[in-house]
Coordinates of N, CA and C in Angstrom, one line a residue:
X1 N 270.4 73.8 197.1 CA 269.8 75.1 197.3 C 268.6 75.1 198.3
X2 N 268.2 73.9 198.7 CA 267.1 73.9 199.6 C 267.7 74.2 201.1
X3 N 268.9 73.8 201.4 CA 269.6 74.0 202.7 C 269.9 75.5 202.7
X4 N 269.8 76.2 203.8 CA 270.2 77.6 203.8 C 271.3 77.8 205.0
X5 N 272.4 77.2 204.8 CA 273.5 77.4 205.7 C 274.3 78.5 205.2
X6 N 274.6 79.6 205.9 CA 275.1 80.9 205.3 C 276.7 80.7 205.6
X7 N 277.4 80.5 204.4 CA 278.9 80.5 204.5 C 279.6 81.9 204.4
X8 N 280.8 81.9 204.7 CA 281.6 83.1 204.4 C 281.5 83.4 203.0
X9 N 281.6 82.6 202.1 CA 281.6 82.8 200.8 C 280.3 83.4 200.2
X10 N 279.2 82.9 200.9 CA 277.8 83.4 200.5 C 277.8 84.8 201.0
X11 N 278.3 85.1 202.2 CA 278.3 86.6 202.7 C 279.1 87.4 201.7
X12 N 280.3 87.0 201.3 CA 281.1 87.7 200.5 C 280.2 88.1 199.1
X13 N 279.7 87.1 198.5 CA 279.0 87.2 197.2 C 277.8 88.3 197.6
X14 N 277.1 88.0 198.6 CA 275.9 88.9 198.9 C 276.4 90.4 199.2
X15 N 277.5 90.6 199.9 CA 278.0 91.9 200.1 C 278.5 92.6 198.8
X16 N 279.1 91.9 197.8 CA 279.5 92.5 196.6 C 278.3 92.9 195.9
X17 N 277.2 92.0 195.9 CA 276.0 92.3 195.1 C 275.3 93.6 195.8
X18 N 275.3 93.6 197.1 CA 274.9 94.7 197.8 C 275.5 96.0 197.4
X19 N 276.8 96.0 197.3 CA 277.6 97.1 196.9 C 277.5 97.6 195.5
X20 N 277.2 96.7 194.6 CA 276.9 97.1 193.3 C 275.5 97.7 193.0
X21 N 274.5 96.9 193.8 CA 273.1 97.6 193.8 C 273.2 98.8 194.4
X22 N 273.9 99.1 195.5 CA 273.9 100.5 196.1 C 274.5 101.4 195.3
X23 N 275.6 101.1 194.5 CA 276.3 102.1 193.7 C 275.3 102.4 192.6
X24 N 274.4 101.7 192.1 CA 273.6 102.1 191.0 C 272.2 102.5 191.5
X25 N 272.0 102.6 192.8 CA 270.8 102.9 193.4 C 269.6 102.1 193.0
X26 N 270.0 100.8 193.1 CA 268.9 99.7 192.8 C 268.6 98.6 193.7
X27 N 268.9 99.1 195.0 CA 268.8 98.1 196.1 C 267.4 97.4 196.3
X28 N 266.3 98.2 196.1 CA 265.0 97.7 196.3 C 264.8 96.9 195.1
X29 N 265.1 97.3 193.9 CA 264.8 96.5 192.7 C 265.6 95.1 192.8
X30 N 266.9 95.2 193.2 CA 267.6 93.8 193.2 C 267.0 93.0 194.3
X31 N 266.7 93.6 195.5 CA 266.2 92.7 196.5 C 264.7 92.0 196.0
X32 N 263.9 92.8 195.3 CA 262.6 92.1 194.9 C 262.8 91.1 193.8
X33 N 263.8 91.4 193.0 CA 264.2 90.4 192.0 C 264.8 89.1 192.5
X34 N 265.7 89.4 193.4 CA 266.3 88.1 194.0 C 265.3 87.3 194.7
X35 N 264.5 87.9 195.4 CA 263.4 87.3 196.1 C 262.4 86.5 195.1
X36 N 262.1 87.1 194.0 CA 261.3 86.5 192.9 C 262.1 85.3 192.4
X37 N 263.4 85.4 192.2 CA 264.2 84.4 191.6 C 264.2 83.2 192.6
X38 N 264.2 83.4 193.8 CA 264.3 82.4 194.8 C 263.0 81.6 194.8
X39 N 262.0 82.4 194.8 CA 260.6 81.8 194.7 C 260.5 80.9 193.5
X40 N 261.0 81.3 192.4 CA 260.8 80.5 191.2 C 261.6 79.2 191.4
X41 N 262.9 79.4 191.9 CA 263.8 78.2 192.0 C 263.2 77.2 193.1
X42 N 262.5 77.8 194.2 CA 261.9 76.8 195.1 C 260.6 76.2 194.8
X43 N 259.9 76.8 193.8 CA 258.7 76.3 193.2 C 259.0 75.2 192.0
X44 N 260.3 75.3 191.5 CA 260.4 74.3 190.3 C 261.6 73.3 190.7
X45 N 261.3 72.3 191.1 CA 262.3 71.2 191.5 C 263.1 70.8 190.3
X46 N 262.5 70.8 189.0 CA 263.2 70.5 187.9 C 264.4 71.4 187.6
X47 N 264.0 72.6 187.8 CA 265.1 73.7 187.6 C 266.2 73.6 188.6
X48 N 265.9 73.3 189.9 CA 266.9 73.1 191.0 C 267.8 71.9 190.7
X49 N 267.1 70.9 190.0 CA 268.0 69.7 189.7 C 269.0 70.0 188.6
X50 N 268.6 70.8 187.6 CA 269.3 71.1 186.4 C 270.5 72.2 186.9
X51 N 270.1 73.0 187.8 CA 271.2 73.9 188.3 C 272.2 73.3 189.2
X52 N 271.8 72.3 189.9 CA 272.7 71.6 190.9 C 273.6 70.4 190.1
X53 N 273.2 70.1 188.9 CA 273.6 68.9 188.2 C 275.1 69.3 187.5
X54 N 276.0 68.7 188.0 CA 277.5 69.0 187.7 C 277.8 68.5 186.2
X55 N 276.9 67.6 185.7 CA 277.3 67.2 184.2 C 276.7 68.1 183.2
X56 N 275.8 69.0 183.7 CA 275.3 70.1 182.8 C 276.3 71.2 182.7
X57 N 276.8 71.6 181.5 CA 277.7 72.6 181.4 C 277.2 74.0 181.8
X58 N 278.2 74.8 182.2 CA 278.0 76.2 182.8 C 277.2 76.9 181.6
X59 N 277.6 76.8 180.5 CA 277.1 77.5 179.2 C 275.6 77.1 179.1
X60 N 275.2 75.8 179.3 CA 273.9 75.4 179.1 C 272.9 76.0 180.4
X61 N 273.5 76.1 181.6 CA 272.9 76.7 182.7 C 272.7 78.1 182.6
X62 N 273.6 78.8 182.1 CA 273.4 80.2 181.8 C 272.5 80.4 180.6
X63 N 272.4 79.6 179.6 CA 271.3 79.8 178.6 C 270.0 79.5 179.2
X64 N 269.9 78.6 180.1 CA 268.4 78.3 180.7 C 268.2 79.6 181.6
X65 N 269.1 80.0 182.4 CA 268.7 81.3 183.2 C 268.3 82.4 182.5
X66 N 269.1 82.5 181.3 CA 268.8 83.7 180.3 C 267.4 83.6 179.8
X67 N 267.1 82.3 179.4 CA 265.8 82.3 178.7 C 264.6 82.3 179.8
X68 N 264.8 82.1 181.0 CA 263.8 82.2 182.0 C 263.8 83.7 182.6
X69 N 264.9 84.3 182.9 CA 265.0 85.6 183.6 C 265.5 86.7 182.7
X70 N 266.2 86.5 181.8 CA 267.1 87.5 181.0 C 266.5 88.7 180.9
X71 N 265.3 88.9 180.2 CA 264.6 90.2 180.0 C 263.9 90.7 181.1
X72 N 263.6 89.8 182.1 CA 262.8 90.3 183.3 C 263.5 90.7 184.5
X73 N 264.9 90.7 184.5 CA 265.6 91.1 185.7 C 266.7 92.1 185.3
X74 N 267.1 92.8 186.1 CA 268.2 93.8 186.0 C 269.5 93.2 185.3
X75 N 270.1 93.9 184.4 CA 271.2 93.4 183.7 C 272.3 93.0 184.7
X76 N 272.5 93.9 185.8 CA 273.6 93.6 186.7 C 273.3 92.2 187.5
X77 N 272.1 92.0 187.9 CA 271.6 90.8 188.5 C 271.8 89.6 187.7
X78 N 271.5 89.8 186.3 CA 271.8 88.7 185.5 C 273.2 88.4 185.3
X79 N 274.1 89.3 185.3 CA 275.5 89.1 185.3 C 275.9 88.4 186.6
X80 N 275.3 88.7 187.6 CA 275.6 88.0 188.9 C 275.3 86.7 188.9
X81 N 274.2 86.2 188.3 CA 273.7 84.9 188.3 C 274.7 84.1 187.3
X82 N 275.0 84.7 186.3 CA 276.1 84.1 185.5 C 277.3 83.8 186.2
X83 N 277.8 84.9 186.8 CA 279.0 84.6 187.7 C 279.0 83.4 188.7
X84 N 277.8 83.4 189.4 CA 277.6 82.3 190.2 C 277.7 81.0 189.6
X85 N 277.1 80.8 188.3 CA 277.2 79.6 187.6 C 278.7 79.4 187.1
X86 N 279.4 80.3 186.5 CA 280.7 80.2 186.1 C 281.8 79.8 187.3
X87 N 281.4 80.4 188.3 CA 282.2 79.9 189.5 C 281.8 78.7 190.3
X88 N 280.7 78.1 189.8 CA 280.2 76.7 190.4 C 279.8 77.1 191.9
X89 N 278.9 78.3 192.0 CA 278.5 78.8 193.2 C 277.0 78.9 193.4
X90 N 276.4 78.4 192.3 CA 274.8 78.7 192.2 C 274.2 77.9 193.4
X91 N 274.7 76.9 193.8 CA 274.1 76.0 194.9 C 274.0 76.9 196.2
X92 N 274.7 77.9 196.2 CA 274.7 78.8 197.3 C 273.8 79.9 197.2
X93 N 272.9 79.9 196.2 CA 272.0 81.1 195.9 C 271.1 81.4 197.0
X94 N 270.5 80.4 197.7 CA 269.6 80.7 198.8 C 270.3 81.5 200.0
X95 N 271.4 80.8 200.4 CA 272.1 81.7 201.4 C 272.6 83.0 201.1
X96 N 273.0 83.2 199.8 CA 273.4 84.5 199.3 C 272.2 85.5 199.4
X97 N 271.0 85.1 199.1 CA 269.8 86.0 199.2 C 269.6 86.2 200.7
X98 N 269.7 85.2 201.5 CA 269.4 85.4 202.9 C 270.5 86.5 203.3
X99 N 271.7 86.2 203.1 CA 272.8 87.3 203.5 C 272.4 88.6 203.0
X100 N 272.2 88.7 201.7 CA 271.8 89.9 201.0 C 270.7 90.7 201.8
X101 N 269.7 89.9 202.2 CA 268.6 90.6 202.7 C 269.0 91.0 204.1
X102 N 269.9 90.2 204.9 CA 270.3 90.6 206.2 C 271.1 92.0 206.1
X103 N 272.1 91.9 205.1 CA 272.8 93.2 205.0 C 272.2 94.4 204.7
X104 N 271.1 94.2 203.8 CA 270.1 95.3 203.4 C 269.4 95.9 204.6
X105 N 268.9 94.9 205.4 CA 268.1 95.3 206.6 C 269.1 96.1 207.5
X106 N 270.3 95.6 207.7 CA 271.2 96.3 208.5 C 271.4 97.6 208.0
X107 N 271.8 97.9 206.7 CA 272.1 99.2 206.1 C 270.9 100.1 206.2
X108 N 269.6 99.5 206.2 CA 268.5 100.3 206.2 C 268.0 100.5 207.8
X109 N 268.8 99.9 208.6 CA 268.3 100.0 210.0 C 267.1 99.3 210.4
X110 N 266.9 98.2 209.8 CA 265.6 97.4 209.9 C 266.1 96.1 210.7
X111 N 265.1 95.7 211.4 CA 265.4 94.4 212.2 C 263.9 93.6 212.0
X112 N 264.1 92.2 211.6 CA 263.0 91.2 211.5 C 262.9 90.7 212.8
X113 N 261.7 90.7 213.4 CA 261.3 90.3 214.8 C 260.1 89.4 214.7
X114 N 260.2 88.1 215.0 CA 259.2 87.2 215.2 C 258.5 87.5 216.6
X115 N 257.2 87.8 216.5 CA 256.4 88.2 217.8 C 255.4 87.0 218.0
X116 N 255.6 86.3 218.9 CA 254.7 85.0 219.4 C 253.8 85.3 220.3
X117 N 252.6 84.9 220.0 CA 251.4 85.3 221.1 C 250.7 84.0 221.2
X118 N 249.8 83.9 222.3 CA 249.0 82.7 222.4 C 247.7 82.8 221.6
X119 N 247.4 84.0 221.2 CA 246.1 84.3 220.6 C 246.4 85.4 219.5
X120 N 245.6 85.4 218.4 CA 245.6 86.5 217.5 C 245.4 87.9 218.1
X121 N 246.4 88.7 217.8 CA 246.3 90.0 218.4 C 245.7 91.2 217.6
X122 N 244.8 92.0 218.3 CA 244.1 93.1 217.6 C 245.1 94.1 217.0
X123 N 244.7 95.0 216.0 CA 245.3 95.9 215.5 C 246.0 96.9 216.5
X124 N 245.3 97.4 217.6 CA 245.7 98.3 218.5 C 246.9 97.6 219.4
X125 N 246.7 96.4 219.6 CA 247.7 95.6 220.5 C 249.0 95.5 219.7
X126 N 248.9 95.2 218.3 CA 250.2 94.9 217.5 C 250.8 96.2 217.3
X127 N 250.0 97.3 217.2 CA 250.7 98.7 217.1 C 251.4 99.0 218.2
X128 N 250.9 98.9 219.4 CA 251.4 99.1 220.7 C 252.8 98.4 220.9
X129 N 252.7 97.0 220.6 CA 253.9 96.2 220.6 C 255.0 96.7 219.6
X130 N 254.5 97.0 218.5 CA 255.6 97.5 217.4 C 256.2 98.7 217.9
X131 N 255.5 99.8 218.4 CA 255.9 100.8 218.9 C 257.0 100.8 220.0
X132 N 256.8 99.9 221.0 CA 257.6 99.6 222.1 C 259.0 99.0 221.7
X133 N 258.9 97.9 220.7 CA 259.8 97.2 220.2 C 260.8 98.3 219.2
X134 N 260.2 99.1 218.5 CA 261.1 100.1 217.8 C 261.9 101.0 218.7
X135 N 261.2 101.4 219.7 CA 261.7 102.3 220.8 C 262.9 101.6 221.5
X136 N 262.7 100.3 222.0 CA 263.8 99.5 222.7 C 264.9 99.2 221.8
X137 N 264.6 98.8 220.4 CA 265.7 98.3 219.6 C 266.3 99.4 218.9
X138 N 265.6 100.6 219.0 CA 266.2 101.8 218.2 C 266.4 101.6 216.7
X139 N 265.4 101.0 216.1 CA 265.4 100.8 214.7 C 263.9 100.4 214.2
X140 N 263.8 100.4 212.8 CA 262.7 100.0 212.2 C 262.4 98.5 212.5
X141 N 261.3 98.1 213.0 CA 261.0 96.8 213.2 C 260.1 96.1 212.0
X142 N 260.5 95.0 211.5 CA 259.5 94.3 210.6 C 258.9 93.1 211.3
X143 N 257.7 93.3 211.7 CA 257.2 92.2 212.6 C 256.6 91.0 211.8
X144 N 256.8 89.7 212.5 CA 256.3 88.6 211.8 C 255.4 87.9 212.9
X145 N 254.2 88.2 212.9 CA 253.3 87.7 213.9 C 253.0 86.3 213.9
X146 N 253.2 85.5 215.0 CA 253.0 84.0 215.0 C 252.1 83.7 216.2
X147 N 251.1 83.0 216.1 CA 250.2 82.4 217.1 C 250.8 81.1 217.5
X148 N 250.9 80.8 218.9 CA 251.3 79.6 219.3 C 250.6 79.4 220.7
X149 N 249.5 78.7 220.7 CA 248.7 78.5 221.9 C 249.5 77.9 223.1
X150 N 250.5 77.1 222.7 CA 251.3 76.4 223.8 C 252.1 77.4 224.7
X151 N 252.1 78.6 224.4 CA 252.9 79.6 225.3 C 251.9 80.0 226.5
X152 N 250.7 79.7 226.3 CA 249.6 79.9 227.4 C 249.1 81.5 227.4
X153 N 250.2 82.2 227.8 CA 249.8 83.7 227.9 C 251.3 84.3 227.8
X154 N 251.2 85.7 227.6 CA 252.4 86.4 227.4 C 253.0 86.4 226.0
X155 N 254.1 86.9 225.8 CA 254.8 87.0 224.4 C 256.2 86.5 224.5
X156 N 256.6 86.2 223.1 CA 257.9 85.8 222.9 C 258.4 86.6 221.8
X157 N 259.7 86.8 221.8 CA 260.2 87.7 220.7 C 261.6 87.0 220.2
X158 N 261.7 86.9 218.9 CA 263.0 86.2 218.3 C 263.5 87.2 217.3
X159 N 264.6 87.5 217.4 CA 265.4 88.3 216.4 C 266.9 88.1 216.5
X160 N 267.6 88.2 215.3 CA 269.0 88.1 215.3 C 269.3 86.7 216.1
X161 N 270.1 86.6 217.1 CA 270.4 85.4 218.0 C 269.7 85.5 219.2
X162 N 268.8 86.3 219.4 CA 268.2 86.5 220.7 C 266.7 86.0 220.6
X163 N 266.4 85.4 221.8 CA 265.0 85.0 222.3 C 264.6 85.6 223.6
X164 N 263.6 86.5 223.6 CA 263.1 87.0 224.8 C 261.7 86.3 224.9
X165 N 261.6 85.6 226.1 CA 260.5 84.7 226.3 C 259.9 85.1 227.7
X166 N 258.6 85.8 227.4 CA 258.0 86.4 228.7 C 256.6 85.4 228.8
X167 N 256.6 84.4 228.1 CA 255.4 83.5 228.1 C 255.3 82.9 229.6
X168 N 254.0 82.4 229.8 CA 253.7 81.8 231.0 C 254.2 80.4 230.9
X169 N 254.3 79.8 229.7 CA 255.0 78.4 229.6 C 256.5 78.5 230.1
X170 N 257.0 79.5 229.6 CA 258.5 79.7 230.0 C 258.7 79.8 231.5
X171 N 257.8 80.7 232.1 CA 257.9 80.9 233.6 C 257.6 79.5 234.3
X172 N 256.7 78.8 233.9 CA 256.4 77.5 234.5 C 257.6 76.6 234.3
X173 N 258.1 76.5 233.1 CA 259.3 75.7 233.0 C 260.5 76.0 233.8
X174 N 260.7 77.3 233.9 CA 261.8 77.8 234.9 C 261.6 77.3 236.3
X175 N 260.1 77.5 236.7 CA 259.8 77.3 238.0 C 260.0 75.7 238.2
X176 N 259.7 74.9 237.4 CA 259.9 73.4 237.4 C 261.4 73.1 237.7
X177 N 262.2 73.8 236.8 CA 263.7 73.6 236.9 C 264.2 73.9 238.2
X178 N 263.8 75.0 238.7 CA 264.2 75.6 240.1 C 263.8 74.7 241.2
X179 N 262.6 74.2 241.0 CA 262.1 73.3 242.1 C 262.7 72.0 242.1
X180 N 263.2 71.4 241.1 CA 263.9 70.1 241.0 C 265.3 70.2 241.3
X181 N 265.8 71.4 241.5 CA 267.3 71.5 242.0 C 267.5 71.1 243.3

């Protein structure tokens, strides 16, 4: 569960869960509960070990999950967790959550963008950057602000499979490459 490699199977399970949540108008609820379950699993190494242990029966794993989450989460989500256990796919839970969140963001026309700057940016600058990003990407942007002094000046943006690097460090590296040719 600690490795988050997204497989086709994980995407299929995530899409199926998204479709069910959408059908019952519970997308936000399911997203929140999935993220909460993921946090619990990440903070409890013992629970991870139990859920990944093939010598523990599916019935016992379902009993454990029900005792922890049963009355606290949506019934459809509990049934989904049981299905993952029964199909021996619970080890893919992290990547299923990642895929679910990506599908939900796409459905909601949202994009997670990491914005890297050499210093902490003030509110006005962040607002200006956010406005321009939303205009250029034509979607709602969920920014993740990161400070990295090594970029010297400028900004870098990471989203989807793209990196847009306008930093001074990048310009210096490119200049050095061109000079050495």
